[in-house]
Amino acid sequence: MKKKYITKLMIAACLSSALSLNSCIEEVFPESSTATIDQIGKSDQAISAMVNSVVAFINAFRSYGPQFYHDFGYSGYNLIRESACEDFFCHEPKFDFFDTYGVCNDLGDADVVNTIWYYNYKFLNNVNNALSALEKADDAPENKYYKGICLSYRAMIYMDLVRMYEYKKTGVEKLDAEAASKNLYGITVPIITAETTEEEGRNNPRAPFYAVYKFILDDLASAEELLSDYQRPTKNLPCTPVVHGLMARMWLEMGSRFELYPEDLNTLNNNTDLNIASKETCFTKAAEYARKVINESGAMPLTEKEWFGGDSYTTGFNSVLTNSWVWGSIMTTEDVHSYWLNFAGSMCPEQTFGYGNRKWQGYKLIGKKLFDQIPNADWRKTTWIAPEDAHKAPGTKYRTLLTDDDFADMPPYTGIKFRPKNGEMNDYTIGAAVDYPLMRIEEMYLIEAEAIGMSQGLAAGISKLEDFVNTFRYNTSVGSYTCKANDLKEFQKKVVEQKRIEFWGEGIIFWDYKRLELQVVRGYPGTNAPIGYRFNSIGHYKIFCVNGNTGFRNESRIFYFIHLQNEEAYERKESSSA
């Protein structure tokens, strides 16, 4: 097998990671420019540095190069997914650095979309390099934990890749027929492991869905065993509840697939040893693992006070220490490489160093349709500025760091969910060093509710959903939440509606649109989507597809556009071949 080499420079760079297990690498390598995996495996410090590189890659800056505004880590790629849905707009479109995905331009074989592929597979390369070194290492207790950490990240990234790039039915007859004729259904992404040689990697076709599902579940099962007695020092490291949360996500994904395509269950069972009895089995497992996270993690859903940043409005969605976070990134000042290009600069309207602020008007807005669906009893509603309150002082209704004049400058529907670190509005080296949620306990409650509904019946699912919302999200002195769903399909949409409110800006909801094949609706009377963004998808929601050796292509740019001018709608249809 061909030897695999890691440069000494790369290893040294890994040491700045949030793991901070060692301060330097032993000088155990020869004076040549490279060190083999065998040599790294003999150095405890080198191994910890490689694992550091895995954890640190969540915050990787410009992994592709200097030209793309979204390339500031996992949070940037989550915003790509957020902008592809229907609830996330930029007030000033010329500062919408995610517009490629918002208006579905350049979704073919272009650098701007290749960045997604590159980031994820570079992430996987770090994981596989660390796993290779760990195979050469001794049986020290920490090495077992390191392997579990790496497998957890690998499962997360492959789950992202397969959910994003598998070609599924669009609901458009012409495209679906063409896809069937080309045997596109059921294939996902190439699997690359620590054992994959360069030659194998260059001739590595996209794997069928069942192979990747099995691969992900095997990684998670191994991680569960390896981390069973692990006590993590910080929340940026996976642990048993994190692994169980990833399992809950995966089993929910599988249950939904077999709900829509029952024949796929036979295909999976005929080609793997998973032996899944039914779609209900998948939903039952999703509910069980979600409940395990709730019971094991000690995490609790955010209170109203915590959601809005505490007494001083400084800790909203910017600290991994928040009790509801099961897993998150950790950023320090050293991780901030630009005053302009970072998550806080895009998402925190109270800062002055980015573009999502008063100076540049790059405010992020919630869609009007979703906002109008939030009752006043839901205290999350004041996360966004109501139209009747726009251009006024915040009063006591809104919690903000801004002066009355600065708050009054913000347009309707502006989100004030995310805060700069420590409430620092001006110094980007502090304010932009925000932690980022990778898993919150609220997601597990909502997975559990949906999965119970799909496995135990509509009434059981509704009961779980209503209990979560009324216990944790409603001021019940104002009103209570009632889920008005007459069937399971409608019930799933009600769960997703809660996710759209709860996880706005966190990159979660994209997976639900894909999983349930939901329609994107941006064009309607009174929409606040900018002109050029006001489309409704025909058929099922689709975005990206892997295209042979060249990277990407547009799966189906077929949308039904409704543009509003002078309160009169006109219609346009646009289509192009897949």
Short mmCIF file of N, CA and C in Angstrom, two decimals, residues 34 68 79 100 151 156 222 264 272 327 392 418 548 556 571:
data_model
loop_
_atom_site.label_atom_id
_atom_site.label_comp_id
_atom_site.label_asym_id
_atom_site.label_seq_id
_atom_site.Cartn_x
_atom_site.Cartn_y
_atom_site.Cartn_z
N THR A 34 8.75 15.79 5.26
CA THR A 34 7.52 15.07 5.56
C THR A 34 7.74 14.07 6.67
N PHE A 68 -14.08 33.54 -1.46
CA PHE A 68 -15.48 33.27 -1.14
C PHE A 68 -15.84 33.71 0.27
N LEU A 79 -24.99 28.41 6.66
CA LEU A 79 -25.74 29.56 6.15
C LEU A 79 -26.06 29.39 4.67
N THR A 100 -25.91 33.14 -4.30
CA THR A 100 -25.80 32.05 -5.28
C THR A 100 -26.77 30.94 -4.94
N LEU A 151 -14.39 9.36 14.73
CA LEU A 151 -15.49 8.65 14.08
C LEU A 151 -16.79 9.42 14.19
N MET A 156 -20.83 12.59 11.13
CA MET A 156 -21.57 13.84 10.91
C MET A 156 -21.37 14.35 9.48
N SER A 222 -19.25 2.23 16.63
CA SER A 222 -17.88 2.17 17.16
C SER A 222 -17.61 3.35 18.10
N ASP A 264 -37.11 0.88 -1.06
CA ASP A 264 -35.72 1.09 -0.66
C ASP A 264 -35.35 0.27 0.57
N THR A 272 -27.22 -5.25 2.81
CA THR A 272 -26.49 -5.04 4.06
C THR A 272 -26.98 -6.05 5.09
N TRP A 327 -23.60 20.03 21.94
CA TRP A 327 -22.35 19.99 21.17
C TRP A 327 -22.21 21.31 20.45
N LYS A 392 -39.01 52.02 15.32
CA LYS A 392 -39.35 52.60 16.61
C LYS A 392 -38.33 52.16 17.64
N PHE A 418 -28.88 36.26 17.36
CA PHE A 418 -27.47 35.99 17.63
C PHE A 418 -26.77 37.24 18.15
N GLY A 548 -20.28 13.33 -11.73
CA GLY A 548 -19.13 12.57 -12.20
C GLY A 548 -17.84 13.03 -11.56
N SER A 556 -32.11 20.44 -10.71
CA SER A 556 -33.35 20.78 -11.42
C SER A 556 -33.71 22.22 -11.13
N GLU A 571 -46.54 36.25 -13.47
CA GLU A 571 -45.97 34.92 -13.32
C GLU A 571 -44.99 34.65 -14.45
#
